Amino acid sequence: MQKKEPIIGIDLGTTNSCAAYVEDSGNVKLIPYKGGDYTIPSIFAIDDKGNELIGYEAKRQWQLNPRNTIYGAKRLVGRGFKSDIVDSMKKVVAYQMRPGKKNEVVLDVGKKEFSLQEISAKLLNKIRDVASNYLKTPIKRAVVTVPAYFNDRQRQSVKDAGKLIDLEVVRIINEPTAAALAYGVGKGLNEKVVIYDLGGGTFDVSIIEIRDRVFEVKATGGDIFLGGIDFDNAIIHHVLKDFASKTGIDLATDPVAMQRIKDLAERTKIDLSAREEVPFNIPFITMTAQGQPLNIEMKFTRKILEMLTSHLIDKSLQIVARVLVDAGLSTKEVDEVMLVGGQTRMPIVQDRLTKFFGKPPSKGVHPDEAVAIGAALYAHSLQDDTNLRIQLLDVIPMAIGLEKAGGMFHTVFPRNAPIPNAKQLLATTSMDNQTELAMRIYQGDHEMVAQNDLLGEFTFSGIRADKRGMVQVEITFDVSVEGILTMRARDPATGREMRTTVRVTQS
Ligand code: AMP
């Protein structure tokens, strides 16, 4: 039998990425990186000599070269420059962002400019290279995971990033669904599980019913702007405030000082998961106007960290509560709560979940590795011709619809609609001899389109000329198994397909 080309599973994370594959024996293995680590920092940089650095090499020089070091870029994928997300990122990152021609985000790194897709492509390429070297075979195909809360455009952007480096993203699957696969494949389960995924940049929660090899997502939700970085920022703000009150100096305007504070803030947060108290000392952080060196000398306790961040955990639990309502389940009907994402190692996160569900979360999967493992299991199953294929039944995370008069949102697919899915809509011409019909499509859960994400402006052309109101256009909305929308239109009277063009500008 001819050996099949391997398809690897890739968890393209906000902070760290990880890849896995299934061996011929059927065992799933994480792909090790240098030094035996299984994760690669999702960081891209260009050093002073113009060399591109990715992963640990990029992280190592981060403090010295913060302006040319891109991290957390996943939070910006598929976002317009003029958006709240970009505004809030600008306050915390040292790298430069500016608007491109279509209001997309352009990053200036080491005298070159990069799109977010190119940054994703660089990271994917590094992961692919590590995997190709390790498996001693070129890797051309992968299953890549995305936050369940990613919209159509963000998903499309990951597929396009793959195209840039000739890596076929055979399937995009949702991170919580992948984690459920890591937990449940091959165990013959019949359970309802909640996947609580608090990673570096995003929060996702999904309720998934597992019936042996069928994984059916009942409801999903999340916040693209809630993750470990926000916990770090809570520490950073506290430190800045304390320092300013003692010295009158605002360190926020000093990128090198900020980078040192940021690094120690994350380390402090992680240490406080294992200890009750840790010092927070940074020598020579800045100087007084008289040239006197100043240090940061503070102490953090677990209690202080919990106080500074309790609103973030509250926010995640509010989303969990809403998702339970969407799934029509009570906390008691949930069989297992699985933790995914590094930030769930914080003890208070686990305590709050225990109180919320009335039982402690399961330790059944490794929070950093489950997503890549699940992606690899699914990749393997795609190559399986027998009836052992895994069946994934997923949903769209936010409603998809169009703009009505007055800027109102008309829902075509409600949030949590199962995918794949198709809906049809009949439109009528409103002018005599109208030959074109344009429609703006949005994704989001607000009543007003302005608050949702614009997916694109679709134009259907070649409409039969006639009096207004006399011609109908039948528009079909198709959402693929990956949550990606395509549209087509036809004349129901003649059956003729119309030409569809999409213009995507970043809202
Ligand atoms: P992920 O995107 O899943 O790799 O999650 C990374 C996030 O988890 C980062 O914000 C880390 O700072 C955070 N993290 C990792 N380990 C711990 C820990 N022991 N306690 C608290 N947060 C952690």
Coordinates of C-alpha atoms and ligand atoms in Angstrom, one line a residue, residues 11-17 39 42 74 175 197-202 227-232 265-274 305 340-347 349 367-369 371, ligand 1:
D11 CA -2.4 24.6 17.3
L12 CA -1.5 28.1 16.2
G13 CA -1.8 29.8 19.6
T14 CA -1.7 33.5 20.6
T15 CA 1.3 32.9 22.9
N16 CA 2.6 29.5 22.0
S17 CA 2.1 27.1 19.1
T39 CA 5.7 24.5 22.3
S42 CA 4.2 32.5 18.6
K74 CA -3.4 36.4 16.5
E175 CA -9.8 24.8 19.5
D197 CA -10.3 27.4 27.3
L198 CA -8.5 30.4 28.7
G199 CA -5.3 30.9 26.7
G200 CA -2.8 33.7 26.2
G201 CA -5.1 35.9 24.2
T202 CA -8.6 34.5 23.8
G227 CA -6.8 35.9 28.0
G228 CA -3.5 35.6 29.9
I229 CA -2.3 38.9 28.4
D230 CA -5.1 40.7 30.3
F231 CA -4.0 39.1 33.6
D232 CA -0.4 40.3 32.8
A265 CA 4.6 40.5 35.2
E266 CA 4.0 37.3 33.3
R267 CA 6.6 35.4 35.4
T268 CA 5.2 36.8 38.6
K269 CA 1.7 35.7 37.5
I270 CA 2.9 32.2 36.7
D271 CA 4.9 31.9 40.0
L272 CA 1.9 32.9 41.9
S273 CA 0.1 29.8 40.7
A274 CA 2.5 27.8 42.7
L305 CA -3.3 39.1 41.9
V340 CA -7.5 24.1 28.3
G341 CA -5.0 27.0 28.0
G342 CA -2.1 28.0 30.2
Q343 CA -4.1 30.6 32.1
T344 CA -6.4 27.9 33.6
R345 CA -3.4 26.8 35.8
M346 CA -4.2 29.8 38.0
P347 CA -5.7 28.2 41.2
V349 CA -9.8 29.9 38.0
P367 CA -4.0 22.2 28.9
D368 CA -1.1 23.2 26.6
E369 CA -1.1 20.1 24.4
V371 CA -5.6 21.3 21.1
Ligands
AMP1 P1 -1.7 29.3 25.9 O1 -2.1 30.3 24.9 O2 -2.7 28.3 26.1 O3 -0.3 28.8 25.7 O4 -1.7 30.1 27.3 C1 -0.7 30.9 27.6 C2 -1.1 31.8 28.8 O5 -1.1 31.0 30.0 C3 -0.1 32.9 29.0 O6 -0.7 34.1 29.3 C4 0.7 32.4 30.2 O7 1.2 33.5 31.0 C5 -0.4 31.6 31.0 N1 0.2 30.6 31.9 C6 1.0 29.6 31.6 N2 1.3 28.9 32.7 C7 0.6 29.5 33.7 C8 0.5 29.3 35.2 N3 1.2 28.3 35.8 N4 -0.3 30.1 35.9 C9 -1.0 31.1 35.3 N5 -0.9 31.4 34.0 C10 -0.1 30.6 33.2

